[in-house]
Every structure is written in structure tokens, then in C-alpha cells.
Backbone as ProteinMPNN parsed JSONL, in Angstrom:
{"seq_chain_A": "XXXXXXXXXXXXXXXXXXXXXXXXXXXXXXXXXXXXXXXXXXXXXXXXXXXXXXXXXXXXXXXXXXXXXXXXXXXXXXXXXXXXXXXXXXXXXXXXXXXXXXXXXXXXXXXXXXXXXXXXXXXXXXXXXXXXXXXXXXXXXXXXXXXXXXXXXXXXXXXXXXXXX", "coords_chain_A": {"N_chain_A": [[-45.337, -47.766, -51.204], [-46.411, -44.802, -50.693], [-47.627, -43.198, -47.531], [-50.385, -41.078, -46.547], [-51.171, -39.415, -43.069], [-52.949, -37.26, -43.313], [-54.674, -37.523, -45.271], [-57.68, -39.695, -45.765], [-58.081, -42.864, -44.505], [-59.431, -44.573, -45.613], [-61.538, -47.516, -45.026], [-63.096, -51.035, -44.43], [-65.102, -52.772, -42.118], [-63.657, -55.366, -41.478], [-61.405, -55.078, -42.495], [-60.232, -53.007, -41.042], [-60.293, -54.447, -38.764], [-58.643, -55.808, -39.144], [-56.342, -54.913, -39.05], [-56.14, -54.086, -36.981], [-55.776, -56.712, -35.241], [-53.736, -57.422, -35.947], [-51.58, -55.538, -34.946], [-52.248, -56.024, -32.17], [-51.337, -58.651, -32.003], [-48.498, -58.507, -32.312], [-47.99, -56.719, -30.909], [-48.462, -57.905, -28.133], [-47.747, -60.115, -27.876], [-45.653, -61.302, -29.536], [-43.741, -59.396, -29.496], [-43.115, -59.064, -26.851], [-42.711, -61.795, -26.069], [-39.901, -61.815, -27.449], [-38.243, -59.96, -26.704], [-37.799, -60.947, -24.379], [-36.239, -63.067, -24.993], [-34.224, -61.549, -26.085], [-32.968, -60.684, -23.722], [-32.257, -62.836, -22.436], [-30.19, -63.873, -24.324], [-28.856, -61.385, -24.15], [-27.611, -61.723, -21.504], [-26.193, -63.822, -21.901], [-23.356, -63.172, -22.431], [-20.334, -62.423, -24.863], [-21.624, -60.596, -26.912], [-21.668, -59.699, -29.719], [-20.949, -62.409, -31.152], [-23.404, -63.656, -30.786], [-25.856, -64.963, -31.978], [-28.549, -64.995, -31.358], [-29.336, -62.821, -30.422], [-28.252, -61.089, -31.695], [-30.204, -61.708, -33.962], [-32.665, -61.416, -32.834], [-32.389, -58.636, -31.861], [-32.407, -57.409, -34.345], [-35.145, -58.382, -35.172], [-36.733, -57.1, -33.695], [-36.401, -54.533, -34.471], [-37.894, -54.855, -36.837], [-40.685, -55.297, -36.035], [-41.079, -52.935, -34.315], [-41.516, -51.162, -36.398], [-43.004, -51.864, -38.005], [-45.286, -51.687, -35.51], [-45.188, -49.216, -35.566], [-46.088, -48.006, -38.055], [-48.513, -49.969, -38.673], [-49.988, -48.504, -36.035], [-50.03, -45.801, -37.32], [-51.921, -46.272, -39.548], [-53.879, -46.948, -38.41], [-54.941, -44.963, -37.2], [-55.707, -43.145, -39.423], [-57.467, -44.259, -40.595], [-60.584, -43.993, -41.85], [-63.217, -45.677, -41.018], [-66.121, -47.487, -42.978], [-68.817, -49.035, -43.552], [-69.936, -51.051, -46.347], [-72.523, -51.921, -46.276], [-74.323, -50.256, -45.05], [-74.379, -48.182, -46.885], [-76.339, -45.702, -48.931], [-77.08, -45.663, -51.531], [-77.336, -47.404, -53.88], [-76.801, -47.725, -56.556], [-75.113, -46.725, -57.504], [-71.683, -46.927, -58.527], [-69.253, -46.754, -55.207], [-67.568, -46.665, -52.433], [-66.894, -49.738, -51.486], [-68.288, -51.698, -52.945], [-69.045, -54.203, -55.448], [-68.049, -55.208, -58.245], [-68.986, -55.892, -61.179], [-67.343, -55.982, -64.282], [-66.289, -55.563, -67.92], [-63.895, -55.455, -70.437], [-64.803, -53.156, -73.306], [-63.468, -53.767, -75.393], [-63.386, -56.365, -75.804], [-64.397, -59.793, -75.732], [-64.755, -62.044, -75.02], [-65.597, -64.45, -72.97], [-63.784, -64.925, -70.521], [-62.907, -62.168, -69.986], [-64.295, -60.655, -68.099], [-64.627, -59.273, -65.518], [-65.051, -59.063, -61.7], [-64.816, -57.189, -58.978], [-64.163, -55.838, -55.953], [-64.437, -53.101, -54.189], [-62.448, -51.732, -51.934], [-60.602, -50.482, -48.748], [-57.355, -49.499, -49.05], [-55.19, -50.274, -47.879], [-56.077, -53.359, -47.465], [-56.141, -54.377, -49.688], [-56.108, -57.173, -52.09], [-55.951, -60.344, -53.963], [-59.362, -60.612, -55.517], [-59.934, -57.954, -55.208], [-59.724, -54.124, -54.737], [-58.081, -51.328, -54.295], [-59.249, -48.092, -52.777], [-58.005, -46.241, -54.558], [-56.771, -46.835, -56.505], [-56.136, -47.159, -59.968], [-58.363, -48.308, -61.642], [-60.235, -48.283, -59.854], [-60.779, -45.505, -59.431], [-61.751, -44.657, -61.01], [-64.122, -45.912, -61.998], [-65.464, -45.152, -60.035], [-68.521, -43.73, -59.038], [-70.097, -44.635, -60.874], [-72.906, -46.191, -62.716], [-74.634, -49.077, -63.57], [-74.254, -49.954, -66.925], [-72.562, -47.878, -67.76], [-69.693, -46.598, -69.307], [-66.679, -46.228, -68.745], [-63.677, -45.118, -69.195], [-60.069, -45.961, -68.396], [-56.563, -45.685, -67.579], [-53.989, -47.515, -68.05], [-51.083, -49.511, -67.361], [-50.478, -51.295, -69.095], [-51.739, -50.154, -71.514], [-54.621, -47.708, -72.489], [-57.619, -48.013, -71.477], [-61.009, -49.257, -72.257], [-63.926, -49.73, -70.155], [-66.943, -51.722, -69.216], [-69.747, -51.434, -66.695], [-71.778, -53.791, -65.694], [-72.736, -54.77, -63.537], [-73.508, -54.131, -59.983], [-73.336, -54.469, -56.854], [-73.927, -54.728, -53.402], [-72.771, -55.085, -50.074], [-75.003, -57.17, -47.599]], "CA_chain_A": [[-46.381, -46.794, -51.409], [-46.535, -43.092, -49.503], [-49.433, -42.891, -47.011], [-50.395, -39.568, -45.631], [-52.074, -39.442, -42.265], [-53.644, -36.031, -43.459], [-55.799, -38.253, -46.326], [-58.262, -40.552, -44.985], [-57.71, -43.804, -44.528], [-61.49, -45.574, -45.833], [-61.162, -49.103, -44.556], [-64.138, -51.646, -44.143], [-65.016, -53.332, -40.631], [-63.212, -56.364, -41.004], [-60.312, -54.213, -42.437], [-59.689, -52.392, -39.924], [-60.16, -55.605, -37.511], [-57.292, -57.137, -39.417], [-55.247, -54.416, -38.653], [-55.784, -54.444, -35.372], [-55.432, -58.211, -34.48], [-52.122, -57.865, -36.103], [-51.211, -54.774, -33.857], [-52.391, -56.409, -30.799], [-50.899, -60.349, -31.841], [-47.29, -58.029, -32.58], [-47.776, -56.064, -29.453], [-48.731, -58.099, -26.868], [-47.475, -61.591, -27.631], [-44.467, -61.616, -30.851], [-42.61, -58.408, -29.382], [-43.101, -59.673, -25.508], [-41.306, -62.942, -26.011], [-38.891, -61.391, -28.348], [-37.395, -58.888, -25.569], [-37.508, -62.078, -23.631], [-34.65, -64.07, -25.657], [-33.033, -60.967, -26.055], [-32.582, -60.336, -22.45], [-31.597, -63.853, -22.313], [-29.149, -63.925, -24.965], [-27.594, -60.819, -23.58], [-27.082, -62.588, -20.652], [-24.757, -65.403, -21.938], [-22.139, -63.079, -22.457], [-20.331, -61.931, -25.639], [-22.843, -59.971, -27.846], [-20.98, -59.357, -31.248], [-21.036, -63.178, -32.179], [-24.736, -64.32, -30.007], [-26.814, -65.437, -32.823], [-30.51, -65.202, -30.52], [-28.698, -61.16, -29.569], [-28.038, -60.143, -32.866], [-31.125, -61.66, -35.008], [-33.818, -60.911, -31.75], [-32.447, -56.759, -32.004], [-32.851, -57.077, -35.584], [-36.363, -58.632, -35.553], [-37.691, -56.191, -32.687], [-36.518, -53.09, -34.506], [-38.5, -54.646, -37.767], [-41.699, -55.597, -35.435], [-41.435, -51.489, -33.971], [-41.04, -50.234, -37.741], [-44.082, -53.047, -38.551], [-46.486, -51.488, -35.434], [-45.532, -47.512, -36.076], [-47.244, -48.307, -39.366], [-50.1, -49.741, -37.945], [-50.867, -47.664, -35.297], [-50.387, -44.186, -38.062], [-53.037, -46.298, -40.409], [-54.763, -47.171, -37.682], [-55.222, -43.335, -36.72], [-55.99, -42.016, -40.207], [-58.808, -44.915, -40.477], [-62.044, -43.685, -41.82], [-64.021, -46.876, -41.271], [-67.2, -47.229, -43.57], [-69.435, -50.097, -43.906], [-70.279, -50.987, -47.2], [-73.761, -52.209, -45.893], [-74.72, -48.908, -44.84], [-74.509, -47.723, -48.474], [-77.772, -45.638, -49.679], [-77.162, -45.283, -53.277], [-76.9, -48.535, -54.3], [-77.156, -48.075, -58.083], [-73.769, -46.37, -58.289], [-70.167, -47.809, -57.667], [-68.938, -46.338, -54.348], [-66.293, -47.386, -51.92], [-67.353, -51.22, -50.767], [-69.391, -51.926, -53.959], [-68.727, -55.463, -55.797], [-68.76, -54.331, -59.427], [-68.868, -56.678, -62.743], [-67.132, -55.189, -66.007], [-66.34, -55.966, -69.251], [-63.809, -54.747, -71.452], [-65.903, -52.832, -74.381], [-63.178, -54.222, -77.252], [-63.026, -57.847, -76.007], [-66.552, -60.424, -75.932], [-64.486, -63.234, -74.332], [-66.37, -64.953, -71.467], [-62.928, -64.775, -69.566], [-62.76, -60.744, -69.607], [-65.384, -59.945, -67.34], [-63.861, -59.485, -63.92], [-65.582, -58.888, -60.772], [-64.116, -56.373, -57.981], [-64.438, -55.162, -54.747], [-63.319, -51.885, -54.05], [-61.556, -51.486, -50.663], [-59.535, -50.177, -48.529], [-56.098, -49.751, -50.018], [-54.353, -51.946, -46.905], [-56.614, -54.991, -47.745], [-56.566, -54.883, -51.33], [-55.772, -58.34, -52.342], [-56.801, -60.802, -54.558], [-60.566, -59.891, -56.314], [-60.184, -56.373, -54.706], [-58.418, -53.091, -55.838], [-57.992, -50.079, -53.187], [-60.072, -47.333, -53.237], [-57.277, -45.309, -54.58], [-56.158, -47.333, -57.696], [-56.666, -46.414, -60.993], [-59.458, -48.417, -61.913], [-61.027, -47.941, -59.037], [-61.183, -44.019, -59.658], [-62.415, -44.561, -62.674], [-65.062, -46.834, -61.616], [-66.117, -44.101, -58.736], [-70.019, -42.856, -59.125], [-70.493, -45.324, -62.222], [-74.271, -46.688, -62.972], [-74.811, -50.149, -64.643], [-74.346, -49.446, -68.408], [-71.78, -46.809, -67.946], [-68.907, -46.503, -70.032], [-65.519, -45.844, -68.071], [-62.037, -45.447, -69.56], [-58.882, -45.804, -67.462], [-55.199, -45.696, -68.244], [-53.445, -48.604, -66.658], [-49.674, -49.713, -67.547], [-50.418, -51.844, -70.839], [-52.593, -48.809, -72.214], [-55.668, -47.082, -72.264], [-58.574, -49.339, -71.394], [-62.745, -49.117, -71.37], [-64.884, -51.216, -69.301], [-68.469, -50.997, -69.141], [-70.177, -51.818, -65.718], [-72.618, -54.801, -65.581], [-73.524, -55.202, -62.354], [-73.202, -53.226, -58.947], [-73.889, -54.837, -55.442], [-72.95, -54.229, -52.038], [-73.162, -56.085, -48.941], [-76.321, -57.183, -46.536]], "C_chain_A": [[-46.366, -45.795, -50.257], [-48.163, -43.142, -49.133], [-49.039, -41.381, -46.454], [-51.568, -39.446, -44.314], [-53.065, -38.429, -42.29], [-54.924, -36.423, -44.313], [-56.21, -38.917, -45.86], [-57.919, -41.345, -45.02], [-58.607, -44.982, -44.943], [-60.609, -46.998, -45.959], [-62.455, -49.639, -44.197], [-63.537, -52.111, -42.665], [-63.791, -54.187, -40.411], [-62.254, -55.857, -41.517], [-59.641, -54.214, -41.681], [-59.525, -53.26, -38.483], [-58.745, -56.168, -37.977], [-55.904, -56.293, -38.686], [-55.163, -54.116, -37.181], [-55.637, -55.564, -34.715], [-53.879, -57.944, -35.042], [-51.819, -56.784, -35.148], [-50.867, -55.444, -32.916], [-51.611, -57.835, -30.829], [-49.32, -59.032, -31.885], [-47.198, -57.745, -31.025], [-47.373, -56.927, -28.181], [-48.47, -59.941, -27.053], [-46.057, -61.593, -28.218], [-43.927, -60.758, -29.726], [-42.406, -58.647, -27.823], [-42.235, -60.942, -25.354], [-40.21, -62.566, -26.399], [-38.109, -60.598, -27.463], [-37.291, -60.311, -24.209], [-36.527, -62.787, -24.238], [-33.959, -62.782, -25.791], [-32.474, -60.628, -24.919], [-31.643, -61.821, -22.134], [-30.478, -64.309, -23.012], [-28.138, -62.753, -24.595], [-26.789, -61.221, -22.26], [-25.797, -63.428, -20.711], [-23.621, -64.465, -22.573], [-21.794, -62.149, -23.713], [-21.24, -61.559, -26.813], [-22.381, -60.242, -29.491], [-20.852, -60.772, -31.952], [-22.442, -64.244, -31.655], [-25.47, -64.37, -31.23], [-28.518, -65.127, -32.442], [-30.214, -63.815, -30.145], [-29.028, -60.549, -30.941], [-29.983, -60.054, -33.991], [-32.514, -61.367, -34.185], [-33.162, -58.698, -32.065], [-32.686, -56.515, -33.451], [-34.888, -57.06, -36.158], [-37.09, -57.72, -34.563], [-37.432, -54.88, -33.496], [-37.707, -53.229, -36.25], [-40.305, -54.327, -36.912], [-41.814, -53.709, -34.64], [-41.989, -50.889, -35.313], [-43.066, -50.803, -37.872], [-45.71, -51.815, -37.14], [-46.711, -49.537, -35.271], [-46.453, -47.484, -37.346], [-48.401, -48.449, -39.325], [-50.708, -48.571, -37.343], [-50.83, -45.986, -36.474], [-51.575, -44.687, -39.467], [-53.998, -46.311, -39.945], [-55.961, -45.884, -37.44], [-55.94, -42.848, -37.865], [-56.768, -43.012, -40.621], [-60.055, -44.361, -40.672], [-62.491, -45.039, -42.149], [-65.45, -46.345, -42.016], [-67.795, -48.262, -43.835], [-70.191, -50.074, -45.072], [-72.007, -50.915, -47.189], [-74.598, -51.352, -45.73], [-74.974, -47.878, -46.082], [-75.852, -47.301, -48.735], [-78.187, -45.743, -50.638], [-76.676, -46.893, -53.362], [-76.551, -48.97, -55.797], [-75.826, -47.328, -58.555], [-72.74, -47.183, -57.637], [-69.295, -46.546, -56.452], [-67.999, -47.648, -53.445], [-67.124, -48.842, -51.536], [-68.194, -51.84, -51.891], [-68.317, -53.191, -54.983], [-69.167, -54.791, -57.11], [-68.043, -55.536, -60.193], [-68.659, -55.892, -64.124], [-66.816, -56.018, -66.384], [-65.408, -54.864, -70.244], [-64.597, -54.226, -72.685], [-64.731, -53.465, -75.728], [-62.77, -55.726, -77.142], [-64.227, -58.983, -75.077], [-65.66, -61.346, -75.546], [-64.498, -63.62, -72.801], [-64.926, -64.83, -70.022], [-62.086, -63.183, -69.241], [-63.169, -60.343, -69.107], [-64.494, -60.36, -65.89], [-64.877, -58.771, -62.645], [-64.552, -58.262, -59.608], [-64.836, -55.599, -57.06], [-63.61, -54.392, -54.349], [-63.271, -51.331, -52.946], [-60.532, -50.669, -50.426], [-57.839, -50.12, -48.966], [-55.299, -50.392, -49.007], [-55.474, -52.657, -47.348], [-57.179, -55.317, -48.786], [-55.932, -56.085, -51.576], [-56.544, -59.658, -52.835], [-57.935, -60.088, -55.581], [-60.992, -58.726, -55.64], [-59.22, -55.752, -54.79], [-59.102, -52.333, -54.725], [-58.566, -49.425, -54.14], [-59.476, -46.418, -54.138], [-56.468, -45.588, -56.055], [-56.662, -46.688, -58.901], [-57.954, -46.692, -61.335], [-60.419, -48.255, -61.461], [-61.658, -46.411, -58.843], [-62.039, -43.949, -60.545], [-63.499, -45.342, -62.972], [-65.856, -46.066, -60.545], [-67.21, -43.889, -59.57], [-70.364, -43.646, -60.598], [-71.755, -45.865, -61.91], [-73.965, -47.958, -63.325], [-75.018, -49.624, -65.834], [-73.319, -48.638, -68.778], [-70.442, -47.127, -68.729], [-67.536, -45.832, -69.18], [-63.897, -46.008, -68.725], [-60.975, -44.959, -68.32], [-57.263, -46.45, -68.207], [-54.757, -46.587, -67.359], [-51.575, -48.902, -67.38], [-49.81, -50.358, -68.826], [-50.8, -51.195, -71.702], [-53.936, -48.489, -71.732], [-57.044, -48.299, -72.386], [-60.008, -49.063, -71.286], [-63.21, -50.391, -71.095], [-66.356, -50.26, -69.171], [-69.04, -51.801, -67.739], [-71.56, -52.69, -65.796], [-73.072, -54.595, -64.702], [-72.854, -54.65, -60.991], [-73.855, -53.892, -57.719], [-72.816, -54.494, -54.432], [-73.319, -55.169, -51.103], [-74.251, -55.948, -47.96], [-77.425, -56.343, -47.545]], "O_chain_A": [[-46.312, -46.085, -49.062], [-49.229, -43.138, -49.749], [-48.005, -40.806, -46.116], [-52.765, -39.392, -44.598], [-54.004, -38.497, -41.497], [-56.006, -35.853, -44.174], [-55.401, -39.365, -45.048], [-56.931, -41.248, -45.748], [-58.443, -46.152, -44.599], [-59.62, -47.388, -46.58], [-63.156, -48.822, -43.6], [-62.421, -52.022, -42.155], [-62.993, -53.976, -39.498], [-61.451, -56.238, -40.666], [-58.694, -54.952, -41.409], [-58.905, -52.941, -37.469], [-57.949, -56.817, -37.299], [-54.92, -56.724, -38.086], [-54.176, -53.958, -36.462], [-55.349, -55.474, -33.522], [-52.927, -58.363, -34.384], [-51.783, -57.367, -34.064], [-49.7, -55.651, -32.583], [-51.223, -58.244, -29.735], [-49.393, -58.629, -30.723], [-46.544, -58.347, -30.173], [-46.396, -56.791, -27.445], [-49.021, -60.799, -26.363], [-45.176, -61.891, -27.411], [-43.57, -61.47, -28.787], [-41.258, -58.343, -27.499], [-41.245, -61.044, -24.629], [-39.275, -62.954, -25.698], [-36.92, -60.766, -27.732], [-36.549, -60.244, -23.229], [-35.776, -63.157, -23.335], [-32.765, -62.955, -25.544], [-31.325, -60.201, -25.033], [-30.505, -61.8, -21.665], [-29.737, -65.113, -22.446], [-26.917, -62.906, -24.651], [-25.586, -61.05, -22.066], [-24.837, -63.627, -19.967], [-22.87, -65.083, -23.328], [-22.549, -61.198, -23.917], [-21.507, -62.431, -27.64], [-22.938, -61.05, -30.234], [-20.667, -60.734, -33.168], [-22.524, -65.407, -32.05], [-25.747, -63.194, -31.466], [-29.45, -65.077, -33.245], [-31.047, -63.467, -29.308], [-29.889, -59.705, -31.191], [-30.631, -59.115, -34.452], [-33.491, -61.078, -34.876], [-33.893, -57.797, -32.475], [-33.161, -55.428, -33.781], [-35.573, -56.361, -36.906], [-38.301, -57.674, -34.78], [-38.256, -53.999, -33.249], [-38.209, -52.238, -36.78], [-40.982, -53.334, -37.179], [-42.99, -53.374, -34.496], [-42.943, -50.114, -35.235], [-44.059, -50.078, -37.81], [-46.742, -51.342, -37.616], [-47.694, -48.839, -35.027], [-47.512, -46.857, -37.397], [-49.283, -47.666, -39.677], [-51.584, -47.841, -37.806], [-51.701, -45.141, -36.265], [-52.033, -43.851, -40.245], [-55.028, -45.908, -40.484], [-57.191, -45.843, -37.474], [-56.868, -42.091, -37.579], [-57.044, -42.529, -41.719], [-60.727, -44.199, -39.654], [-62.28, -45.567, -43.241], [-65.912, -45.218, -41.838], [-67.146, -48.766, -44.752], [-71.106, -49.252, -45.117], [-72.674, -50.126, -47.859], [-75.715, -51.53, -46.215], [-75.741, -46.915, -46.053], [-76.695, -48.194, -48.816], [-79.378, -45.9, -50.908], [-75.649, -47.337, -52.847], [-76.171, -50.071, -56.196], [-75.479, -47.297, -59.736], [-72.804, -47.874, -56.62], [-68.785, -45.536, -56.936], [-67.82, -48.852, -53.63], [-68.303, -48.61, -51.267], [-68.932, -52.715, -51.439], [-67.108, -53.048, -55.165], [-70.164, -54.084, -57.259], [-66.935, -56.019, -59.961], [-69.509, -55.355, -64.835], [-66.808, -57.129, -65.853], [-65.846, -53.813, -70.712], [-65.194, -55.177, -73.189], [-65.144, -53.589, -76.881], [-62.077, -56.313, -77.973], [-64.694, -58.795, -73.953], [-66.108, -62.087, -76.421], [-63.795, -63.298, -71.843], [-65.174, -64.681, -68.825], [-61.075, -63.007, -68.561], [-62.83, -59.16, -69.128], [-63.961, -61.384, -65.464], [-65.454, -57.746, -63.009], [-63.513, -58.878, -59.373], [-65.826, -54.894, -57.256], [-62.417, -54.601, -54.131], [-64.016, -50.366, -52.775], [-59.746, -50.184, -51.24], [-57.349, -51.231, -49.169], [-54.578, -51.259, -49.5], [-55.958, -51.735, -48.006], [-58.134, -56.051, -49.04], [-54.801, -55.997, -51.099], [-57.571, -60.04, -52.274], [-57.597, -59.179, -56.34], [-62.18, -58.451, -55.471], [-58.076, -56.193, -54.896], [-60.238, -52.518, -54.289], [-58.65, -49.569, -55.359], [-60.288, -45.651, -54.656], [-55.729, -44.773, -56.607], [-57.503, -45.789, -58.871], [-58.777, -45.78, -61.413], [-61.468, -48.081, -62.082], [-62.718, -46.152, -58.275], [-62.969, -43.161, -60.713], [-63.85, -45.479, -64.144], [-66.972, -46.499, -60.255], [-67.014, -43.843, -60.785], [-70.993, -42.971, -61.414], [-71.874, -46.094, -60.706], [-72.746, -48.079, -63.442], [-75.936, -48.811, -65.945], [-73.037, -48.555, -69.973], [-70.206, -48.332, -68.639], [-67.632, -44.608, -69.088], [-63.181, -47.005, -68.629], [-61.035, -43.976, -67.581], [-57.029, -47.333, -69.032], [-54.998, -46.57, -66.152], [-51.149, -47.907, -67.966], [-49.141, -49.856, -69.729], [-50.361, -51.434, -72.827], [-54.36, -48.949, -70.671], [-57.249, -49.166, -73.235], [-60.356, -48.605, -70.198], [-63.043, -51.538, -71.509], [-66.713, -49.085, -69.091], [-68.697, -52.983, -67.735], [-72.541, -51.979, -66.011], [-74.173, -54.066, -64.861], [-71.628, -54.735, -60.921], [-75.081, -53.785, -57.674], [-71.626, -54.18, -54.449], [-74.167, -56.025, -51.357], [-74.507, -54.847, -47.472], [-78.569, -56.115, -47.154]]}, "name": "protein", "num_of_chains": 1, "seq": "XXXXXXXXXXXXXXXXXXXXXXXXXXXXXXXXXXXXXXXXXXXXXXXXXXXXXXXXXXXXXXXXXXXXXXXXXXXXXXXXXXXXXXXXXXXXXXXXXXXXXXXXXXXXXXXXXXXXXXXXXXXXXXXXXXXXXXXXXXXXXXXXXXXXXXXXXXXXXXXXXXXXX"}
């Protein structure tokens, strides 16, 4: 997926905490030992068949690649606490929302979602940026929402809207 540091980055608290414990555990512990065996494996000599030489310069240039990433999501980070939310009666970013397909009445179609940050979508949460999640933006309870997804064209009707605290 293409990020753009020019587009915001809306991320909840603990989000944006995740992505910084991983930063800081990469930074300042993983990539610190890791230049430590490689100093030590260049040491013992021939490079071209060192096993702890070759797969330590491989894993430090993924662990650079791994915290340029971070730190340019880090940067384009608009944190927003769902909690803080005034409107509570529409679906907005951080909002726990209950639909219902409108052409299928089986107790195992109703899905529940929390709509996040697009790094810590996972599981019963969909980035702010997904389809359904667009299409779920500024919705009421009752509302009627169609969205196009990869199997076809789909409506859901919104049940229930909460947010956190």
C-alpha cells in the first residue's frame, strides 16, 4: 500500500504508541546488538562465506528499511482520540459501529467494526481509508449505506454507533 506523508496519518493513542515502541525496541535494542555480531563476524576473517556477516548486513538493511517507515508514519501522524468525539450519533474516525447487510436476516451477518487508523487495522477493525469505512463516514443509526467491495455491490444499514469512555 502507497502512503503519502502529504495526507494525514489519523491514528488513535495506543496506535501511535505501538508504533513507537516498535521504533524505539528496533532502534535502541534489535539494531544495537545486530551491528554488534556484525562487527564481530567481520572480524573472523573471510566475509563472502561468514554466515553471522552476510545474514546480520541483510537483517540491518531490512530493520533501516523497517524504521524509515516508521519514523515517515510517525511524522505524518494526526493522532485523535476517539474519546474526545462530540458528535456521537454519527460514525466518525474511532467509532465502534454495528451493521447489517439489508438483503441478508442471518444472526451471523451483523458485524461490528472499529474504524482506525489504517497501520492498526487488524482483526474487528478496518482503516479509516477502506472502502467500507468511507462509506460508513457521517452515518446515523438507521442509515442506509452502499459500498462496492470485491464480491460486489453491498448495503449495510447501521445499528448501533459507540465510541470510547
Amino acid at each position: 500500500m502507497q502512503y503519502s506523508v502529504d495526507k494525514p496519518n489519523y491514528i488513535t493513542p495506543a496506535g501511535f504508541g505501538a508504533l513507537r515502541a516498535e521504533y524505539e525496541q528496533l532502534f535502541a535494542t534489535e539494531r544495537p546488538a545486530l551491528v554488534e555480531t556484525i562487527a564481530w563476524a567481520a572480524g573472523n576473517g573471510d566475509r563472502s562465506e561468514n554466515g553471522d556477516y552476510i545474514y546480520g548486513r541483510k537483517r540491518l538493511r531490512e530493520i533501516d528499511r523497517r524504521l524509515g517507515w516508521l519514523s515517515r508514519r510517525m511524522k505524518a501522524a494526526k493522532v485523535v482520540d476517539p474519546a474526545q468525539q462530540p458528535d456521537r450519533d454519527r460514525v466518525y474516525f474511532g467509532a465502534t459501529v454495528l451493521i447489517i447487510p439489508t438483503d441478508d436476516d442471518s444472526d451471523d451477518a451483523w458485524r461490528r467494526l472499529t474504524i482506525v487508523g489504517d497501520d492498526e487495522a487488524e482483526g474487528n477493525s478496518i482503516g479509516w481509508s477502506a472502502p467500507l469505512a468511507r462509506a460508513l463516514r457521517g452515518a446515523a443509526v438507521g442509515d442506509l449505506r452502499r459500498v462496492t467491495l470485491p464480491s460486489g455491490e453491498r448495503e449495510y444499514e447501521v445499528i448501533e454507533i459507540e465510541y470510547p469512555g
